[in-house]
Each structure stands twice: as C-alpha cells, then as structure tokens.
CSV table of C-alpha atoms in Angstrom, one decimal:
chain,number,residue,atom,x,y,z
X,149,MET,CA,65.9,-25.8,148.2
X,150,SER,CA,68.3,-24.8,151.0
X,151,ASP,CA,69.2,-21.1,151.7
X,152,PHE,CA,72.9,-21.9,151.5
X,153,VAL,CA,75.4,-23.5,149.2
X,154,LEU,CA,77.9,-26.2,149.9
X,155,SER,CA,81.2,-25.8,148.0
X,156,CYS,CA,84.6,-27.4,147.8
X,157,GLU,CA,87.6,-27.8,145.5
X,158,SER,CA,88.4,-30.1,142.7
X,159,THR,CA,90.9,-32.0,144.9
X,160,ALA,CA,87.9,-33.8,146.6
X,161,ASP,CA,88.5,-36.3,143.7
X,162,TYR,CA,84.8,-37.2,143.2
X,163,PRO,CA,83.3,-37.4,139.7
X,164,ARG,CA,81.8,-34.3,138.1
X,165,SER,CA,78.4,-36.1,138.0
X,166,PHE,CA,78.4,-36.3,141.8
X,167,PHE,CA,78.9,-32.6,142.3
X,168,GLU,CA,76.1,-31.8,139.7
X,169,GLU,CA,73.7,-34.3,141.2
X,170,ARG,CA,74.3,-33.3,144.8
X,171,GLN,CA,74.3,-29.6,144.0
X,172,ILE,CA,77.8,-28.9,145.4
X,173,ALA,CA,79.7,-26.0,143.8
X,174,TRP,CA,83.4,-26.5,143.2
X,175,VAL,CA,86.5,-24.6,142.1
X,176,PRO,CA,89.5,-26.1,140.3
X,177,PHE,CA,93.1,-26.2,141.2
X,178,HIS,CA,95.5,-26.0,138.2
X,179,TYR,CA,98.3,-28.1,137.0
X,180,ASN,CA,101.1,-27.5,134.5
X,181,LEU,CA,102.0,-30.2,132.1
X,182,ASP,CA,104.6,-29.9,129.3
X,183,GLY,CA,104.7,-26.1,129.9
X,184,VAL,CA,100.9,-25.6,129.6
X,185,SER,CA,98.6,-24.7,132.5
X,186,TYR,CA,95.3,-26.6,132.8
X,187,PRO,CA,92.4,-26.5,135.2
X,188,ASP,CA,91.8,-29.6,137.3
X,189,ASP,CA,88.5,-30.1,135.6
X,190,LEU,CA,87.8,-33.6,136.9
X,191,TYR,CA,89.0,-35.3,133.7
X,192,ALA,CA,86.8,-33.4,131.3
X,193,SER,CA,89.7,-32.5,129.0
X,194,ILE,CA,92.1,-35.5,129.6
X,195,SER,CA,91.5,-39.1,130.6
X,196,PRO,CA,93.0,-40.5,133.7
X,197,GLU,CA,94.9,-43.1,131.6
X,198,ALA,CA,96.4,-40.4,129.3
X,199,PHE,CA,97.4,-38.3,132.3
X,200,PHE,CA,99.2,-41.0,134.1
X,201,ASP,CA,100.7,-42.4,131.0
X,202,LYS,CA,102.4,-39.0,130.4
X,203,ILE,CA,103.9,-39.2,133.9
X,204,LYS,CA,105.1,-42.8,133.3
X,205,ALA,CA,106.7,-41.5,130.1
X,206,GLY,CA,108.7,-38.9,132.1
X,207,ALA,CA,106.4,-35.8,132.3
X,208,GLN,CA,106.7,-33.9,135.6
X,209,PRO,CA,103.5,-31.9,136.2
X,210,THR,CA,103.5,-29.2,138.8
X,211,THR,CA,100.4,-27.7,140.5
X,212,SER,CA,99.1,-24.4,141.7
X,213,GLN,CA,96.4,-23.7,144.4
X,214,VAL,CA,93.2,-21.8,144.1
X,215,GLY,CA,93.6,-18.1,144.1
X,216,VAL,CA,91.6,-15.5,146.1
X,217,GLY,CA,89.9,-14.2,142.9
X,218,ASP,CA,88.8,-17.7,142.0
X,219,TYR,CA,86.9,-18.1,145.3
X,220,VAL,CA,85.3,-14.7,144.9
X,221,GLU,CA,84.2,-15.6,141.4
X,222,LEU,CA,82.7,-18.9,142.7
X,223,TRP,CA,80.9,-17.5,145.7
X,224,GLU,CA,79.8,-14.0,144.8
X,225,PRO,CA,76.9,-15.1,142.5
X,226,PHE,CA,75.4,-17.1,145.4
X,227,LEU,CA,75.7,-14.2,147.8
X,228,LYS,CA,73.9,-11.9,145.3
X,229,GLU,CA,71.1,-14.5,145.3
X,230,GLY,CA,70.8,-14.1,149.1
X,231,LYS,CA,72.5,-17.4,149.9
X,232,ASP,CA,75.2,-18.1,152.4
X,233,VAL,CA,78.2,-20.4,151.6
X,234,LEU,CA,79.7,-23.3,153.5
X,235,HIS,CA,83.1,-24.1,152.0
X,236,LEU,CA,85.5,-26.9,152.9
X,237,THR,CA,89.1,-26.6,151.6
X,238,LEU,CA,91.7,-29.1,150.9
X,239,SER,CA,93.8,-29.8,154.0
X,240,SER,CA,96.0,-27.0,155.1
X,241,GLY,CA,98.6,-29.7,155.9
X,242,ILE,CA,99.3,-30.1,152.2
X,243,SER,CA,98.2,-26.8,150.6
X,244,GLY,CA,98.0,-23.1,151.4
X,245,THR,CA,94.6,-22.8,149.8
X,246,TYR,CA,92.8,-22.5,153.1
X,247,ASN,CA,94.4,-19.2,153.7
X,248,SER,CA,93.4,-18.0,150.2
X,249,ALA,CA,89.8,-19.0,150.9
X,250,CYS,CA,89.8,-17.1,154.2
X,251,VAL,CA,91.1,-13.9,152.5
X,252,ALA,CA,88.4,-14.2,149.9
X,253,ALA,CA,85.7,-14.8,152.5
X,254,GLU,CA,86.8,-11.7,154.4
X,255,GLN,CA,86.7,-9.6,151.2
X,256,LEU,CA,83.1,-10.8,150.5
X,257,ARG,CA,82.1,-10.2,154.1
X,258,GLN,CA,82.9,-6.6,153.7
X,259,ALA,CA,81.0,-6.4,150.4
X,260,TYR,CA,78.0,-8.4,151.6
X,261,PRO,CA,77.8,-7.9,155.3
X,262,GLU,CA,74.4,-9.5,155.5
X,263,ARG,CA,75.7,-12.8,154.1
X,264,THR,CA,78.0,-15.4,155.6
X,265,VAL,CA,80.8,-17.4,153.9
X,266,ARG,CA,82.1,-20.0,156.4
X,267,VAL,CA,85.4,-21.6,155.5
X,268,ILE,CA,86.4,-24.9,157.1
X,269,ASP,CA,89.8,-26.6,156.8
X,270,SER,CA,88.8,-30.2,156.0
X,271,LEU,CA,92.2,-31.6,157.1
X,272,ALA,CA,91.4,-34.2,154.4
X,273,ALA,CA,92.5,-34.9,150.8
X,274,SER,CA,91.4,-36.7,147.7
X,275,ALA,CA,88.3,-38.9,148.1
X,276,GLY,CA,88.6,-38.6,151.9
X,277,TYR,CA,87.8,-34.9,151.3
X,278,GLY,CA,85.1,-36.0,148.9
X,279,LEU,CA,83.6,-38.4,151.4
X,280,LEU,CA,83.3,-35.6,154.0
X,281,MET,CA,81.4,-33.6,151.3
X,282,GLU,CA,79.2,-36.5,150.6
X,283,TYR,CA,78.2,-36.8,154.3
X,284,LEU,CA,77.5,-33.1,154.4
X,285,ALA,CA,75.3,-33.3,151.3
X,286,ASP,CA,73.4,-36.1,153.0
X,287,LEU,CA,72.8,-34.1,156.1
X,288,ARG,CA,71.8,-31.0,154.2
X,289,ASP,CA,69.3,-33.0,152.2
X,290,GLY,CA,68.0,-34.4,155.5
X,291,GLY,CA,67.2,-30.9,156.7
X,292,MET,CA,70.3,-29.8,158.7
X,293,GLY,CA,70.8,-26.1,158.6
X,294,PHE,CA,73.8,-24.0,157.8
X,295,THR,CA,75.2,-23.5,161.3
X,296,GLU,CA,74.7,-27.0,162.4
X,297,LEU,CA,76.2,-28.4,159.2
X,298,GLY,CA,79.4,-26.4,159.6
X,299,ASP,CA,79.6,-27.5,163.3
X,300,TRP,CA,79.1,-31.1,162.3
X,301,ALA,CA,82.0,-30.8,159.8
X,302,GLU,CA,84.3,-29.4,162.4
X,303,GLU,CA,83.4,-32.1,164.9
X,304,HIS,CA,83.7,-35.0,162.6
X,305,LYS,CA,86.3,-34.2,160.0
X,306,LEU,CA,89.1,-35.9,162.0
X,307,ASN,CA,87.0,-39.1,161.9
X,308,VAL,CA,87.6,-39.4,158.2
X,309,ASN,CA,90.4,-42.0,158.0
X,310,HIS,CA,92.9,-41.9,155.1
X,311,TRP,CA,95.1,-45.0,154.4
X,312,PHE,CA,97.0,-45.5,151.2
X,313,PHE,CA,100.0,-47.1,149.6
X,314,VAL,CA,102.3,-46.0,146.7
X,315,SER,CA,103.8,-48.7,144.5
X,316,ASP,CA,105.8,-46.3,142.3
X,317,LEU,CA,108.0,-43.9,144.2
X,318,ASP,CA,109.3,-41.8,141.3
X,319,CYS,CA,106.8,-39.0,141.8
X,320,LEU,CA,107.4,-38.9,145.6
X,321,LYS,CA,111.1,-38.7,144.8
X,322,ARG,CA,110.6,-35.8,142.4
X,323,GLY,CA,108.5,-34.0,145.0
X,324,GLY,CA,111.3,-34.4,147.6
X,325,ARG,CA,109.2,-36.7,149.9
X,326,VAL,CA,111.7,-39.5,149.5
X,327,SER,CA,115.4,-39.5,148.5
X,328,ALA,CA,116.5,-40.7,145.1
X,329,THR,CA,118.4,-43.6,146.7
X,330,SER,CA,115.4,-44.6,148.8
X,331,ALA,CA,113.1,-44.5,145.7
X,332,LEU,CA,115.5,-46.6,143.7
X,333,LEU,CA,115.9,-49.2,146.4
X,334,ALA,CA,112.2,-49.3,147.1
X,335,ASN,CA,111.3,-49.8,143.5
X,336,ALA,CA,113.9,-52.5,143.1
X,337,LEU,CA,112.7,-54.4,146.2
X,338,LYS,CA,109.0,-53.7,145.4
X,339,ILE,CA,108.5,-51.8,148.6
X,340,CYS,CA,105.2,-50.0,149.0
X,341,PRO,CA,105.1,-47.3,151.6
X,342,VAL,CA,101.8,-47.2,153.6
X,343,LEU,CA,100.9,-43.7,154.6
X,344,ASN,CA,98.0,-41.9,156.3
X,345,VAL,CA,96.8,-38.4,156.9
X,346,ASP,CA,97.4,-37.3,160.5
X,347,TYR,CA,95.4,-34.9,162.8
X,348,GLU,CA,97.1,-31.9,161.2
X,349,GLY,CA,96.1,-33.0,157.8
X,350,LYS,CA,99.7,-34.0,156.8
X,351,LEU,CA,100.8,-37.1,154.9
X,352,ILE,CA,102.7,-39.4,157.3
X,353,PRO,CA,104.6,-42.5,156.2
X,354,ARG,CA,103.6,-45.3,158.6
X,355,GLN,CA,105.0,-48.6,157.2
X,356,LYS,CA,107.1,-50.1,154.5
X,357,ILE,CA,105.4,-53.1,153.0
X,358,ARG,CA,107.1,-55.4,150.5
X,359,THR,CA,104.9,-56.2,147.5
X,360,THR,CA,101.7,-54.7,146.4
X,361,LYS,CA,99.7,-57.8,147.5
X,362,LYS,CA,100.8,-57.3,151.1
X,363,ALA,CA,100.1,-53.6,150.9
X,364,ILE,CA,96.6,-54.4,149.8
X,365,ALA,CA,96.1,-56.6,152.8
X,366,GLU,CA,97.5,-54.0,155.1
X,367,LEU,CA,94.9,-51.4,154.0
X,368,VAL,CA,92.1,-53.9,154.8
X,369,ARG,CA,93.7,-54.5,158.1
X,370,MET,CA,93.9,-50.8,158.9
X,371,MET,CA,90.2,-50.5,158.3
X,372,GLU,CA,89.6,-53.5,160.6
X,373,ALA,CA,91.6,-51.8,163.3
X,374,HIS,CA,90.2,-48.2,162.9
X,375,ALA,CA,86.7,-48.3,161.4
X,376,GLU,CA,83.8,-47.1,163.6
X,377,ASP,CA,82.2,-50.1,165.3
X,378,GLY,CA,84.9,-52.4,163.9
X,379,LEU,CA,83.7,-55.1,161.6
X,380,ALA,CA,80.1,-54.0,162.3
X,381,TYR,CA,80.9,-50.7,160.5
X,382,SER,CA,77.8,-49.6,158.7
X,383,GLY,CA,79.1,-46.3,157.3
X,384,LYS,CA,80.4,-45.3,153.8
X,385,CYS,CA,83.6,-46.4,152.3
X,386,VAL,CA,85.3,-45.1,149.2
X,387,LEU,CA,88.6,-45.6,147.4
X,388,SER,CA,90.6,-43.6,144.9
X,389,GLN,CA,93.3,-44.9,142.6
X,390,SER,CA,95.8,-43.8,140.0
X,391,ASN,CA,95.9,-46.1,137.0
X,392,CYS,CA,95.9,-49.3,139.1
X,393,ARG,CA,92.2,-50.3,139.1
X,394,ALA,CA,93.0,-54.0,139.7
X,395,ASP,CA,94.8,-53.2,142.9
X,396,ALA,CA,91.9,-51.0,144.1
X,397,ASP,CA,89.4,-53.8,143.2
X,398,ALA,CA,91.4,-56.2,145.3
X,399,VAL,CA,91.1,-53.9,148.3
X,400,VAL,CA,87.4,-53.6,147.7
X,401,ALA,CA,87.0,-57.4,147.6
X,402,GLY,CA,88.9,-57.7,150.9
X,403,ILE,CA,86.7,-55.0,152.6
X,404,GLU,CA,83.4,-56.5,151.3
X,405,GLU,CA,84.4,-59.8,152.7
X,406,LYS,CA,85.2,-58.4,156.2
X,407,PHE,CA,82.5,-55.7,156.4
X,408,PRO,CA,79.0,-57.1,155.4
X,409,GLN,CA,77.1,-54.1,156.8
X,410,LEU,CA,78.6,-51.3,154.7
X,411,ALA,CA,76.3,-48.5,153.6
X,412,GLY,CA,75.9,-49.0,149.9
X,413,LYS,CA,78.4,-49.9,147.2
X,414,ILE,CA,82.1,-49.1,147.6
X,415,GLU,CA,82.9,-46.5,145.0
X,416,VAL,CA,86.3,-46.4,143.4
X,417,ASN,CA,87.2,-42.9,142.1
X,418,ASN,CA,90.1,-41.7,140.0
X,419,ILE,CA,92.8,-39.7,141.8
X,420,GLY,CA,92.6,-36.3,140.2
X,421,THR,CA,95.3,-34.5,138.2
X,422,VAL,CA,96.5,-32.3,141.1
X,423,ILE,CA,96.7,-35.0,143.8
X,424,GLY,CA,98.0,-37.4,141.1
X,425,SER,CA,100.8,-35.0,140.1
X,426,HIS,CA,102.3,-35.7,143.5
X,427,THR,CA,101.5,-39.3,144.0
X,428,GLY,CA,102.0,-40.5,140.5
X,429,PRO,CA,100.5,-43.8,139.1
X,430,GLY,CA,100.2,-46.9,141.3
X,431,THR,CA,98.5,-45.3,144.3
X,432,VAL,CA,95.5,-46.8,146.1
X,433,ALA,CA,93.8,-44.9,148.8
X,434,LEU,CA,91.1,-46.0,151.2
X,435,PHE,CA,88.7,-43.7,153.2
X,436,PHE,CA,86.1,-44.5,155.9
X,437,MET,CA,84.7,-43.1,159.1
X,438,GLY,CA,86.6,-44.3,162.2
X,439,ASP,CA,88.8,-43.5,165.1
X,440,ARG,CA,89.5,-39.8,165.5
X,441,ARG,CA,92.9,-38.9,164.3
X,442,VAL,CA,95.2,-38.1,167.3
X,443,ASP,CA,98.7,-38.4,165.7
C-alpha cells in the first residue's frame, strides 16, 4: 500500500471498474440535460446509448467543471489518513478545472501543512487522459514514489498522442467550434474533420477527410507516423467512441494489423457524458504514446 493517492476526474473516460481496481480516486464533472443537472458518474445512471440517442433527438446538454469544494471533499479524507495526493486534471486547454484544483490544493496546504497535494495539468482529454493515469498506476504499482511519479507525468504527458475524427458536426456547431454553414455542408458531403490535441492541450482541426472509411484509415496512418518506435511500437493503445462502435472496431483492426507488438489488448471505451456533450455521437478517438507534441 503506497503512502499517497492518485486521483483524477471523470473526464478520463475510463470505466468505473478500472478506477476501482487500480485504486485511483476520481471526482465527477456535471452535465445538464433537459434542465436537470447530473454528475458525470461514468454511466452508472444512464447508458451511453440512451445519452447519445437524446442528443440525436435534439437534446443540447451543457457541462460544468469541478468546483473547489468538490476537490476538497475528495482529497481531505486522504490527508487526514496521513497520505499525500497526486492529482492530474483535464487539460487546461479545454477546461478551467486546473485552476480550481490549484485553489483547493492551496486551501488544504494551509490546513494540512505536513501533507502535499500536487496538481498536474495533464494537457490531455478523454481516454488519452485515462491512458496517462493507467501508466501512472502501473509505475506506482511497480514501486515508483510520489515525487518521481509526478515528475514522470510532467515529463511524459505531451507524449500522449490524441487523434480523432467527428462524423456528425451538429454538436461542434452548437458549441461554436464550426459555423452552421460549415456543419451543414460537411454533413451533406460526409466530411469528417480529423483533429488532435496540441502541446497546449487544445483541440486543433488538422484535416478534412471525406467519408468515415477514409477517416478511419487516416487515424491508423497517424499512428504509423507518430507512434514511439514506429511500427515496432510496444506500448499501450486505447480508443474511445460515442455510439459508433463499428467505426472504432475498424480502427482497432487496422492498428492490430500494422502493430503486432502492442502491449496487451486495445481497449475501446465510451466517450463520457461531459466530453460527449461537446463532441456528440459519431466520434472515434485514438490514443497512444508517441512523438512529443510540439504544435
């Protein structure tokens, strides 16, 4: 049993069972659907299919970040037990939650001066954020200590590559990320924007690919181009998807064919309610360790 606790937020988009088994504490974001606020509880209270079906039917969920008090409530029991906390937040490039976490950590530092809460901006999102947490849990279980683990996270977080495509632009339109005209045209022409997360943790459109089939191939090509050690990549790979499992499975098949030395099975997770409120259905995201993000 380590003398510190790893923690993160629900937007890491890994299953509840993962956090329980790997002893990672987590705190939920919230989303508002049909005028009611819900915690992002990793699909304990709504299924992914039901959530995205509501969006397809016209629902327009909004989201709210984790509050200072939520972090205090999560961390304080561990500090009382004499444990330190290493917490990674959702990327500051897409959320202000990092600042809230820092405020909470400072409050607790004053209340528990003998303890440490270290807050790190993951510069990652969805299962890319989750993948980083998985690596940290592996290293912790292998005996790495609190300080070294935090330093490793800072050193390697920009090596987590995020590549994804969106086949339904309605949610991006509602969020102001694309214009109504662009969304209408893209949907009519079956254009799938390919995006990634840059070195500042922001979502950046990179290409416009026509048809989902070509977008699937492009994600595989991006992994070929950027994975650590190229086709000899022996690290982990994970996907997340929003109600388009067949498309995600097609990406998995392409990767398994190209990368025979992968570490373990490629997991396909559901994009959570908070990230999914912004991407909508029809999104497939690919995450792996590779080139350090420089733009």
